[in-house]
XYZ file of C-alpha atoms in Angstrom:
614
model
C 0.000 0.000 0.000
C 1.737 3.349 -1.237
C 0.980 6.697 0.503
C 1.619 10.338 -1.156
C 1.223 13.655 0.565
C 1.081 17.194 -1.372
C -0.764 20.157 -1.747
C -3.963 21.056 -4.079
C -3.373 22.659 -7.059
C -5.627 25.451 -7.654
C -6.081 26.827 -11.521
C -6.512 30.570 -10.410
C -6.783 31.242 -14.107
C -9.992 29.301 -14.786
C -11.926 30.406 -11.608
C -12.085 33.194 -9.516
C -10.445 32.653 -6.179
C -13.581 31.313 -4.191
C -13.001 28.089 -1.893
C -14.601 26.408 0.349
C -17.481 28.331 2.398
C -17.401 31.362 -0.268
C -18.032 28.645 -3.221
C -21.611 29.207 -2.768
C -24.960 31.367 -1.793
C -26.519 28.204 -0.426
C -24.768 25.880 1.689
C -27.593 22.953 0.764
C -26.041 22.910 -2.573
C -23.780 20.335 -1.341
C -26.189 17.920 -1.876
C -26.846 18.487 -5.302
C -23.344 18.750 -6.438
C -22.175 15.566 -5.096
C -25.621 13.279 -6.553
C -25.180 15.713 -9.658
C -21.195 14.271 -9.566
C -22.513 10.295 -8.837
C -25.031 10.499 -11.548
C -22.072 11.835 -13.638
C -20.137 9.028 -12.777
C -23.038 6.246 -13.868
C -23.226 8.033 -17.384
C -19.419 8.374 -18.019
C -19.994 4.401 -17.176
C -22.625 3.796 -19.356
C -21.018 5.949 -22.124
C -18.540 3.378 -22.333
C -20.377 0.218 -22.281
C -22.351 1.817 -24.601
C -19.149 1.970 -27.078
C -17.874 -1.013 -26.152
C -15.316 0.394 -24.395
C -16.370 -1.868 -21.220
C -18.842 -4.925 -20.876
C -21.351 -4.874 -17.877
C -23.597 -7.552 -16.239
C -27.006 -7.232 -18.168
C -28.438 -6.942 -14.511
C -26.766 -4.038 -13.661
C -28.900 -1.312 -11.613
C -27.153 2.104 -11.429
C -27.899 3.921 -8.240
C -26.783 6.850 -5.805
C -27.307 6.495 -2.534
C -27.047 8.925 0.629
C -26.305 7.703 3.869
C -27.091 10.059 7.115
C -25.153 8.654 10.254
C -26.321 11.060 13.038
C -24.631 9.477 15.392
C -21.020 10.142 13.477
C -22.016 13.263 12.377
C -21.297 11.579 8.643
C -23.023 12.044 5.548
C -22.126 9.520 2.904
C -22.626 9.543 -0.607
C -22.508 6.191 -3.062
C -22.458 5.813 -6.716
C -21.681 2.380 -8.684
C -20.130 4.708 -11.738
C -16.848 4.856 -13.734
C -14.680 5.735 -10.250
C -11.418 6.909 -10.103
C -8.325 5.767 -10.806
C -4.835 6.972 -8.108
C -4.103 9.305 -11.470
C -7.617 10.702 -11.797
C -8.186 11.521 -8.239
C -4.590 13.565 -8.337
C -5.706 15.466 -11.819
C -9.737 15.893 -11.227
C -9.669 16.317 -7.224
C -5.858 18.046 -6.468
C -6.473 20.676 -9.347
C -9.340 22.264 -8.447
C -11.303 23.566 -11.436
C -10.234 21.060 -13.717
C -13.400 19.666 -14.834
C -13.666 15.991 -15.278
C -16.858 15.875 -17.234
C -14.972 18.469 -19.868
C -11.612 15.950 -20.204
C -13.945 12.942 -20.528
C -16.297 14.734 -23.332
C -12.766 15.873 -25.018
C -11.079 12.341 -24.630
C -14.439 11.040 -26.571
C -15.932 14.216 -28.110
C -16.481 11.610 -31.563
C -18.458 9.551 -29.100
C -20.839 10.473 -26.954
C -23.242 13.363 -26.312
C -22.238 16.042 -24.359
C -26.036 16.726 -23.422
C -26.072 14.126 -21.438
C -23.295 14.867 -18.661
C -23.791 17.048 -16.173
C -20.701 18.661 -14.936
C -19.238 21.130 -16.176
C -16.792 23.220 -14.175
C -15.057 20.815 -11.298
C -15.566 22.644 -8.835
C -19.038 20.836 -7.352
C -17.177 18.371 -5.425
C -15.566 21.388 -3.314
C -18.510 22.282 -2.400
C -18.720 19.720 0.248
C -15.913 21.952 2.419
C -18.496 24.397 2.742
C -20.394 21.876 5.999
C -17.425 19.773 6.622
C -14.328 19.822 9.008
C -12.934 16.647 6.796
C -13.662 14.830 3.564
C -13.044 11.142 2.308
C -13.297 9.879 -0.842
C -13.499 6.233 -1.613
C -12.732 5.100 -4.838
C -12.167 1.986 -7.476
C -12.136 2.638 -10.781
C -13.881 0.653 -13.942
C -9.978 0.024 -15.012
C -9.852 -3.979 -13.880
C -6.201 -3.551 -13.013
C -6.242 -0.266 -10.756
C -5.944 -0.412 -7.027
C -8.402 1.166 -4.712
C -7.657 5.031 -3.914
C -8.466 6.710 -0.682
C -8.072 10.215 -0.539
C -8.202 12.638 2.939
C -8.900 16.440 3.034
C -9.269 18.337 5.951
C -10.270 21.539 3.872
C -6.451 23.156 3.961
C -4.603 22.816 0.952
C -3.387 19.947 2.358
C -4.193 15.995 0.888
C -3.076 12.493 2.046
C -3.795 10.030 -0.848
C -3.294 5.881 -0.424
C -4.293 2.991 -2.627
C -6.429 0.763 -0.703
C -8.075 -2.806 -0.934
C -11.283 -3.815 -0.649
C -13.830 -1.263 -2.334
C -16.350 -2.317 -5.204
C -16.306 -0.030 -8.662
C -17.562 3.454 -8.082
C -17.011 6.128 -5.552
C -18.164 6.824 -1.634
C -17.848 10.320 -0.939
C -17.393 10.695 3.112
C -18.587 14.346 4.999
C -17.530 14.135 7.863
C -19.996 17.502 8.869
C -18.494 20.732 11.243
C -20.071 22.915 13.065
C -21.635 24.649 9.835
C -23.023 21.528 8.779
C -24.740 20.557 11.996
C -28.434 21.126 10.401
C -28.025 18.352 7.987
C -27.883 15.791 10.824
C -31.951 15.564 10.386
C -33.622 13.892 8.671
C -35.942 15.543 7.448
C -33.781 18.725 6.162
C -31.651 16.517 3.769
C -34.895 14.653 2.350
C -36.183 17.662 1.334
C -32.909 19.187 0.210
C -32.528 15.944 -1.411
C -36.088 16.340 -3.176
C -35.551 19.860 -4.276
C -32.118 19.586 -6.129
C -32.469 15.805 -7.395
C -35.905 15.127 -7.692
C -35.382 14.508 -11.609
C -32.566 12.855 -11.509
C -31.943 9.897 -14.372
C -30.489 7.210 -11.737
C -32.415 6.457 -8.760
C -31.596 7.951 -5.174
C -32.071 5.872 -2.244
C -32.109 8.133 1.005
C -31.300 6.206 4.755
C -30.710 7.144 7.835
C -29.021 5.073 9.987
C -30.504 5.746 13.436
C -33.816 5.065 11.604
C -35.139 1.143 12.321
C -36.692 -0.094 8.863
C -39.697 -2.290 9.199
C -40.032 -5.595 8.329
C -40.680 -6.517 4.269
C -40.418 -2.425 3.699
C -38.689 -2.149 0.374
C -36.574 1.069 0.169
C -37.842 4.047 -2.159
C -36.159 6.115 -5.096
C -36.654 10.104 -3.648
C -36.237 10.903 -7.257
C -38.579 10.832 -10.859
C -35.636 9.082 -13.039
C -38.064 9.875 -15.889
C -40.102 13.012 -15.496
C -43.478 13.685 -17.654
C -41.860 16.731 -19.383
C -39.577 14.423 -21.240
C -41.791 12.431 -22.608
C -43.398 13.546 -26.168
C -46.525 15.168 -25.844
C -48.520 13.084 -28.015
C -47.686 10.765 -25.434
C -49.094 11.967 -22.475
C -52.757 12.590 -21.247
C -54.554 14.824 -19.093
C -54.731 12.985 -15.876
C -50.942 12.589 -16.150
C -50.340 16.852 -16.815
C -52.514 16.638 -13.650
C -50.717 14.274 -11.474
C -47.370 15.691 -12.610
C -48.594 18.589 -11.060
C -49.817 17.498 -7.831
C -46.673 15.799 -7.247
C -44.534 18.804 -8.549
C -46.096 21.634 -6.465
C -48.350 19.804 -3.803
C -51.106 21.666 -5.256
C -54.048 19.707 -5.200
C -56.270 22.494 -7.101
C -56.341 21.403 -10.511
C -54.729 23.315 -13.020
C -56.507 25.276 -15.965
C -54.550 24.239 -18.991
C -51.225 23.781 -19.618
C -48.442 23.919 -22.467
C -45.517 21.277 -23.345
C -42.313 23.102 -24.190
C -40.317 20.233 -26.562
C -37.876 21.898 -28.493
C -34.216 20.508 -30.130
C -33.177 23.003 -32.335
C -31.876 25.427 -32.387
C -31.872 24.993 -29.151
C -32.585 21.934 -26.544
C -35.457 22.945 -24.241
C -38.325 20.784 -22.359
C -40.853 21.693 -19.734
C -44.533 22.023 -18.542
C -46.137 25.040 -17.941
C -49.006 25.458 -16.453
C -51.457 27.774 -15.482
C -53.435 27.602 -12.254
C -56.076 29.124 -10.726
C -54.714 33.057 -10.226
C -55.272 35.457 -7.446
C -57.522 38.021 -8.656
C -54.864 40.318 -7.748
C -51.975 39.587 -9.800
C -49.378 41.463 -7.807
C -49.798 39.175 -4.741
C -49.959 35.410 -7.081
C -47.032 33.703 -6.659
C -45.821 31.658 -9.369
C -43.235 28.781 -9.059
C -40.753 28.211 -12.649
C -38.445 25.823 -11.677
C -35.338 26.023 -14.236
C -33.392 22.641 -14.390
C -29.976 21.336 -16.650
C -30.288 17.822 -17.554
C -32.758 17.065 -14.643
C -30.354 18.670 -11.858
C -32.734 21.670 -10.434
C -30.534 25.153 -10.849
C -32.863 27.669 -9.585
C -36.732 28.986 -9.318
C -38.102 32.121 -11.026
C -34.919 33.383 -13.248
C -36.174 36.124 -15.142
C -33.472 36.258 -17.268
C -34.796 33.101 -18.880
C -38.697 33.176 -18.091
C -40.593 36.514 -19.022
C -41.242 38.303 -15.866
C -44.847 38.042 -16.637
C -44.709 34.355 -17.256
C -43.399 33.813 -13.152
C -46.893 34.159 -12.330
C -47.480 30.407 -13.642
C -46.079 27.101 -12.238
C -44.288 24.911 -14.401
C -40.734 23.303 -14.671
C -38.367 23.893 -17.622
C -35.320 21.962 -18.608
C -32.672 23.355 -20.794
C -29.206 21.881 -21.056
C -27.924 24.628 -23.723
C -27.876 27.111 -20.933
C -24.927 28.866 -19.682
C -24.212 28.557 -16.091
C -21.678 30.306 -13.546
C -19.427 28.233 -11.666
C -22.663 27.300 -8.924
C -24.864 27.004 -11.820
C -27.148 29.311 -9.402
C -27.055 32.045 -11.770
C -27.836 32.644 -15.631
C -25.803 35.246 -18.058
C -27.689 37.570 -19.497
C -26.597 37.008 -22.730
C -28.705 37.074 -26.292
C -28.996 32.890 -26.056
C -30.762 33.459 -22.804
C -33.026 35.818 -24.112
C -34.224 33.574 -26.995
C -34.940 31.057 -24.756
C -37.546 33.889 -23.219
C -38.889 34.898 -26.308
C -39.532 31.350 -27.449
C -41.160 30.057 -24.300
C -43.192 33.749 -24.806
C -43.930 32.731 -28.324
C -45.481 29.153 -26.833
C -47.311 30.664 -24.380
C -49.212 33.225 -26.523
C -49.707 30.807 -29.392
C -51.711 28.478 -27.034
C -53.526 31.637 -25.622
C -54.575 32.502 -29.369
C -55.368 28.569 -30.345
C -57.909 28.252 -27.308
C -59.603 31.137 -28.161
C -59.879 30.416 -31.859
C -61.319 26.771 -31.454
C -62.336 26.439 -27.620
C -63.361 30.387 -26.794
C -66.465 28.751 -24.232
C -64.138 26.934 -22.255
C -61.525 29.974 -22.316
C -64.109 32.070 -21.641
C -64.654 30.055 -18.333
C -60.917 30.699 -17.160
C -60.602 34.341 -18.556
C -61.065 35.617 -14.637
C -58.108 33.547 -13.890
C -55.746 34.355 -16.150
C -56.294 37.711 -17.441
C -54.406 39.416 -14.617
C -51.341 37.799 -16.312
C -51.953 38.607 -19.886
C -52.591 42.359 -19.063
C -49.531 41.933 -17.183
C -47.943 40.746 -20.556
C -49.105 42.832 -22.805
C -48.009 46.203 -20.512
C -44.427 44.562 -20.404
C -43.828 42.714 -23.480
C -44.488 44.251 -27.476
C -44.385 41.314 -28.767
C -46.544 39.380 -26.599
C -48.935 41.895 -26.925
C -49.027 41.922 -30.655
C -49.499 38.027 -30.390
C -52.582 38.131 -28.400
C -54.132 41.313 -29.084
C -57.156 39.158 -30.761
C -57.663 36.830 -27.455
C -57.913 39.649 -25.246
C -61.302 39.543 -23.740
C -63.934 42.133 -21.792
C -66.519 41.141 -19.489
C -69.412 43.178 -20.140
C -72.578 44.460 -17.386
C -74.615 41.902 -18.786
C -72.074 38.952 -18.005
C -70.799 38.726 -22.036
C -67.228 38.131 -23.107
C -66.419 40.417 -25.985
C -63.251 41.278 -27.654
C -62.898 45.189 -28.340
C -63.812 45.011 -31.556
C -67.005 42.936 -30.999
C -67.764 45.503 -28.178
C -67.072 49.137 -30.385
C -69.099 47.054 -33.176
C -71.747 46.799 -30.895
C -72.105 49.747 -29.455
C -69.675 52.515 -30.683
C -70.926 53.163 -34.420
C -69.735 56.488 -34.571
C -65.758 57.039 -35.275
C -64.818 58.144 -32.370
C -64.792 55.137 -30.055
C -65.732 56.058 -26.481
C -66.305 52.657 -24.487
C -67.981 52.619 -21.209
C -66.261 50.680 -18.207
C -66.994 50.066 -14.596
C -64.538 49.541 -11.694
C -67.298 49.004 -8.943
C -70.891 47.177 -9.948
C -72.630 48.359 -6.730
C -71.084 51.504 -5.927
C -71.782 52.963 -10.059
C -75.188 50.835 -9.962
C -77.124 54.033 -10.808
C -74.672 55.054 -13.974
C -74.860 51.361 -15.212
C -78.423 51.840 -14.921
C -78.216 54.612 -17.240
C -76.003 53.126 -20.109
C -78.498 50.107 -19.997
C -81.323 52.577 -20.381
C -79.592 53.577 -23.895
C -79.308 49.640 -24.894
C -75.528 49.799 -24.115
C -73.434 47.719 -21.825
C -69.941 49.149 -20.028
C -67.082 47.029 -19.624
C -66.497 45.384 -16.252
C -62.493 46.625 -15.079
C -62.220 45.962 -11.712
C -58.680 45.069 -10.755
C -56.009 46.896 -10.339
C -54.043 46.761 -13.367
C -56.936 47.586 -15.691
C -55.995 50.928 -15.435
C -52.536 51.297 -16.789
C -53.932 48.380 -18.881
C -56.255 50.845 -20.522
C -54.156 53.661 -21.102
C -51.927 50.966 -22.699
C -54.773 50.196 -25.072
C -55.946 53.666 -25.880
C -52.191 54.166 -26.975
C -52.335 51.918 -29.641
C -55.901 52.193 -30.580
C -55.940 56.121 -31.124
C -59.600 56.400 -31.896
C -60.640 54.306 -29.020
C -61.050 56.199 -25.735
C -61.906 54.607 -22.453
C -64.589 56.322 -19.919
C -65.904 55.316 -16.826
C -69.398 55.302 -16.619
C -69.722 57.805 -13.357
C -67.435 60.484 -15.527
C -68.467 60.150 -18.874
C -72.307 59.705 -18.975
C -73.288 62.755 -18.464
C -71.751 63.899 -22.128
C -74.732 61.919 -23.524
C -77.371 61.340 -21.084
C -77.796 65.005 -19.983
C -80.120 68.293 -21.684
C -80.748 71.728 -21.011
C -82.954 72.277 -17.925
C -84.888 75.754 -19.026
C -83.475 77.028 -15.940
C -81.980 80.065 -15.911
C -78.624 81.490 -14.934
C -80.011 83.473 -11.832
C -81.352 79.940 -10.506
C -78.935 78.309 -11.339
C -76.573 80.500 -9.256
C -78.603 80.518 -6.232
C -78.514 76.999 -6.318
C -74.908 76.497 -6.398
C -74.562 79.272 -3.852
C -77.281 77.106 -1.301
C -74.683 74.044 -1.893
C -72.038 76.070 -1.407
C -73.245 76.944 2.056
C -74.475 73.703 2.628
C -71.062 71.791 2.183
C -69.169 75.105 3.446
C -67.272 75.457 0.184
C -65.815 78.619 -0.824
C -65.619 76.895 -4.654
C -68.310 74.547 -6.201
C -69.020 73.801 -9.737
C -72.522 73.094 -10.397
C -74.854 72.557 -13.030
C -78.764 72.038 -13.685
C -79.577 69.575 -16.499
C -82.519 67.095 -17.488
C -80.840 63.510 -16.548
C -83.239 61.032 -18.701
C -82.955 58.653 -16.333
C -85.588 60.582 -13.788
C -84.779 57.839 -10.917
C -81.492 60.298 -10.219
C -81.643 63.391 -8.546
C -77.817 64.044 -8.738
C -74.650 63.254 -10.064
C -71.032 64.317 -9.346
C -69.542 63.994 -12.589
C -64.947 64.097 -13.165
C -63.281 64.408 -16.257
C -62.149 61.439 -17.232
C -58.019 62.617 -17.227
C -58.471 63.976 -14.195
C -59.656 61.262 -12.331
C -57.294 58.724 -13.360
C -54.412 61.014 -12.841
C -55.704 61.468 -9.607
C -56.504 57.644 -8.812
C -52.676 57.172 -9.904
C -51.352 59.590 -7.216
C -53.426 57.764 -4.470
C -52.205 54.861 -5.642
C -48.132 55.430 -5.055
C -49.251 57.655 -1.944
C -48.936 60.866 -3.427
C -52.737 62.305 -3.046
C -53.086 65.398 -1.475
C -56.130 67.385 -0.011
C -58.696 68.232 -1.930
C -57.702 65.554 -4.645
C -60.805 63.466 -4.501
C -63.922 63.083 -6.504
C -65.595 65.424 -3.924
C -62.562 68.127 -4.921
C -62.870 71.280 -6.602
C -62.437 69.531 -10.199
C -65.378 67.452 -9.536
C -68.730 69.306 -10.994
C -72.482 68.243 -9.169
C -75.221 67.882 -11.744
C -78.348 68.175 -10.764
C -81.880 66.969 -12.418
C -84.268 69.017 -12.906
C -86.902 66.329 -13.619
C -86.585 64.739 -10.203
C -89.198 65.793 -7.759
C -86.616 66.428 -4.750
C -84.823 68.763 -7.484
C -87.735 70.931 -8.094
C -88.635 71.277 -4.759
C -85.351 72.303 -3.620
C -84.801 74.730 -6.094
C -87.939 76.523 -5.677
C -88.173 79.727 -4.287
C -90.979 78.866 -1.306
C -91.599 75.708 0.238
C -89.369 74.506 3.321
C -86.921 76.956 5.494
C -83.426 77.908 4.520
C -82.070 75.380 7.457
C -84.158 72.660 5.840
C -82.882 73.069 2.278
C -79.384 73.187 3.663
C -79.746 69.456 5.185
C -81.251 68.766 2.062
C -78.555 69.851 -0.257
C -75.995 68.593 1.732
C -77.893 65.295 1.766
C -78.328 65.571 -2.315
C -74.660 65.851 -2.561
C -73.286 62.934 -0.054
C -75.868 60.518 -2.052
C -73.979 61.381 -5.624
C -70.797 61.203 -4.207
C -71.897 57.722 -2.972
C -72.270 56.906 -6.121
C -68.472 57.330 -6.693
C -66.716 55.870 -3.397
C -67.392 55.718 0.020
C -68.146 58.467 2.475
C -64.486 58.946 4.704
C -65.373 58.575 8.794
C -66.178 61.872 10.105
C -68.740 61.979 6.456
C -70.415 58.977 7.500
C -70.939 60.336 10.566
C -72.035 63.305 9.685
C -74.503 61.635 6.715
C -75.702 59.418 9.842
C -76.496 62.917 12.136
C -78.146 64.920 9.029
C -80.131 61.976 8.146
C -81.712 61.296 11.566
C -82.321 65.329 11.959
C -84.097 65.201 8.364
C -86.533 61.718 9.083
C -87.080 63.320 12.602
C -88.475 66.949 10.736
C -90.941 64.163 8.544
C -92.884 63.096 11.850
């Protein structure tokens, strides 16, 4: 038995000078670097049988297993790959950075396909330093005639390295875990860790622990999917297995809505699942889950550089192998392959948005309330998303319809000039939806959030097509002259002005043809959304509210309570000023809800008004 001693040699020119506990964000990465490094092995292995390079047993089952000894404070990690020969362990192992997957694809380059290892950089096994005070490796290589090699690293720069007798083909990777690596004594936390990194894995893991007492006839099982659905063609898949793949994936148990199969080879590889679940009505609080994987080893969750921001809303699991990875293959260059990867998965998604419309609209209609938060989303961030699914973008209408905007303006806007009604609040505009439905009309129904910058997004690329909501822009149309005449009409706005205590008030007297209204407080259109936008990032200031000086109060002069108020006898001046004041809190209903002290105050002048009726 020979015995060398030396020092590692570190390739400073391939790798920045990052060792150890610095290798990494994540210390759990350990985990997948070593099974990603086993399952490496089993391929190199198979490569060569494959070639006839080697001959194997035809009952050979390749496996990795992890082994948690609590009690040692050990994890251990088994493969029954190509192993290692004395020379391999001093060139792959003592040089850090000198990748053994890249020599092996360069010694058979003419061979064997590259897509199918998964190393690429050497330094995953180094890793392993990050939880540990020592390391062992294990290891026999395929080579009939090589010795054993054990190999001893306390995490210096310093090695012992010794041939050995005794060990099967393949490679056992010894941690023997520090202070830093104490949390990955349970369990439970390497299972998981275990299921996160490796769950796709192409060689089955077996996971023990050996303080754990199996039972009797229990037969140990894979943690991994050696074969996951998105790798298999989609023409051979059905729905219930899109389903279960799911469940399993995200241990989501709500059914999905639809989903898309990314298979691509060229000119790029690329496979995955994406698929669209039942959304938040408000899309800035759904939480989407992309999980990006290379060749089956899981790399990271919700990479924008490779999945349209838009697109993180969804759930899904993508697996490209053509991707460029830094040295933890935890983060993805921004580079122009990158981004056609984005636009292409951008491309699929809008193309099946477009095909269900086109030959299942009934059953997209049904999911439109899920998923259009998204698409807006899309469409406000993306050009060319937009201009994919411009055609599929759908409007519910007051009367529960799904039109596009064209359907709708055909409908209802003949004139060239396209002014479309919307509504942001059913009950609270009930008596201005009332109104357009009294002219045979029907608004729009834009009730979240983002349907206001998605508007404005709209009317800049349809520049006859303007967007009104139905509290500010009905009166344009609904409204004629009263026959009153300027004198009354000043007196009136001068009894609301002392009624509200308003030095400014700007007020008009017009026949509403829906007589059911006595008032309205009517906003331009601009106005109001500029103003909605400062309350929105916190910026609204006093007097910057539909009650506000920009807001003008129109009253009808058909309505009963109208002509009574406005008449010179009937009921005192105190009277009419409860009145008024009364008049105006009801319209501004209309529009949003009464602030504290108004309620209170509506509450009060009510009470004093029913008690006068008695």
């Amino acid at each position: 038995m020979s015995q060398t001693k030396g020092q590692l040699s570190i390739h400073s020119e391939n790798i920045f000078p990052i060792i150890k506990k610095w290798l990494y964000s994540d210390h759990d990465i350990f985990l997948r670097e070593l099974v990603s490094n086993a399952s490496d092995a089993i391929t190199k292995l198979k490569k060569l049988a494959s070639m006839s390079e080697i001959t194997l047993p035809d009952d050979t089952a390749f496996k990795v297993q992890v082994i948690l000894n609590p009690e040692d404070k050990t994890i251990t990690f088994i493969d029954n790959g190509i192993g290692m020969t004395q020379e391999d362990v001093e060139k792959y192992i003592n040089q850090i950075a000198f990748s053994g997957a890249e020599d092996f694809l360069n010694t058979y380059k003419d061979k064997t396909d590259k897509d199918q290892i998964i190393g690429h950089f050497g330094l995953g096994f180094y890793s392993s330093f990050m939880v540990s005070d020592q390391v062992e490796i294990f290891t026999k290589s395929y080579i009939e005639d090589a010795p054993a090699v054990h190999w001893v690293c306390d995490g210096g720069t310093d090695y012992s390295l010794e041939t050995i007798e005794g060990e099967e083909r393949g490679t056992r990777i010894v941690l023997h875990l520090g202070e830093e690596g104490k949390s990955f004594l349970d369990s439970y936390t390497v299972k998981h860790t275990l299921e996160k990194y490796c769950g796709f894995m192409p060689y089955p893991i077996f996971f023990t622990n050996t303080a754990d007492t199996p039972k009797e006839g229990e037969e140990l099982k894979a943690l991994n999917e050696t074969h996951p659905l998105y790798l298999s063609q989609p023409s051979a898949c059905n729905d219930d297995e899109y389903k279960e793949f799911y469940r399993k994936t995200f241990s989501d148990y709500k059914e999905p809505l639809f989903w898309i199969h990314l298979n691509m080879d060229y000119p790029f590889n690329l496979k995955g699942i994406l698929y669209f679940p039942k959304l938040s009505s408000e899309f800035e609080t759904s939480e989407g889950s992309i999980k990006l994987y290379n060749n089956q080893v899981f790399v990271a969750e919700n990479i924008k550089e490779v999945i349209p921001e838009f697109l993180l809303l969804l759930k899904g699991v993508i697996d490209c192998p053509d991707l460029p990875l830094n040295v933890s293959r935890s983060f993805l260059q921004n580079d122009g392959f990158v981004k056609k990867i984005s636009d292409y998965i951008s491309r699929k998604v809008a193309d099946k948005l477009t095909g269900l419309f086109n030959t299942q609209r009934e059953a997209y209609e049904g999911f439109w309330g899920d998923i259009h938060p998204f698409i807006k989303y899309g469409i406000l961030k993306d050009e060319k998303f937009h201009e994919r699914v411009k055609d599929a973008v759908l409007y519910k209408t007051t009367e529960s319809k799904f039109m596009t905007l064209p359907e709708y303006t055909a409908a209802y806007c003949p004139e060239e000039e396209k002014t479309v009604y919307y509504t942001t609040d059913l009950v609270q505009q009930a008596q201005y939806i009332a109104l357009i439905k009294a002219h045979d009309k029907a608004a729009l129904v834009l009730e979240e959030r983002i349907d206001q910058p998605f508007i404005t997004h709209i009317e800049a690329k349809e520049e006859k097509t303007h967007f009104k909501r139905v509290d500010t822009g009905i009166a344009d149309t609904d409204t004629e002259a009263s026959g009153y005449s300027e004198e009354e009409v000043t007196a009136a706005t001068d009894l609301f002005k002392t009624a509200l205590g308003r030095e400014t008030l700007t007020l008009k007297v017009e026949k509403i043809k829906h007589s059911d209204i006595s008032a309205m407080l009517v906003l331009d259109e601009e106005k109001r959304r500029f103003q909605e936008m400062m309350k929105m990032y916190s910026m609204n200031q006093p007097g910057m509210n539909l009650g506000g000086s920009d807001s003008t109060l129109v009253l009808n002069s058909e309505h009963p309570l109208i002509k009574k108020l406005l008449a010179s006898d009937g009921a005192d001046v105190e009277t009419k000023a409860l009145i008024a004041h009364h008049v105006y809190d009801l319209a501004k209903l209309s529009h949003e809800p009464l602030s504290a002290d108004e309620m209170l105050a509506f509450t009060k002048r009510t009470n004093e008004l029913l008690t006068k009726l008695i």
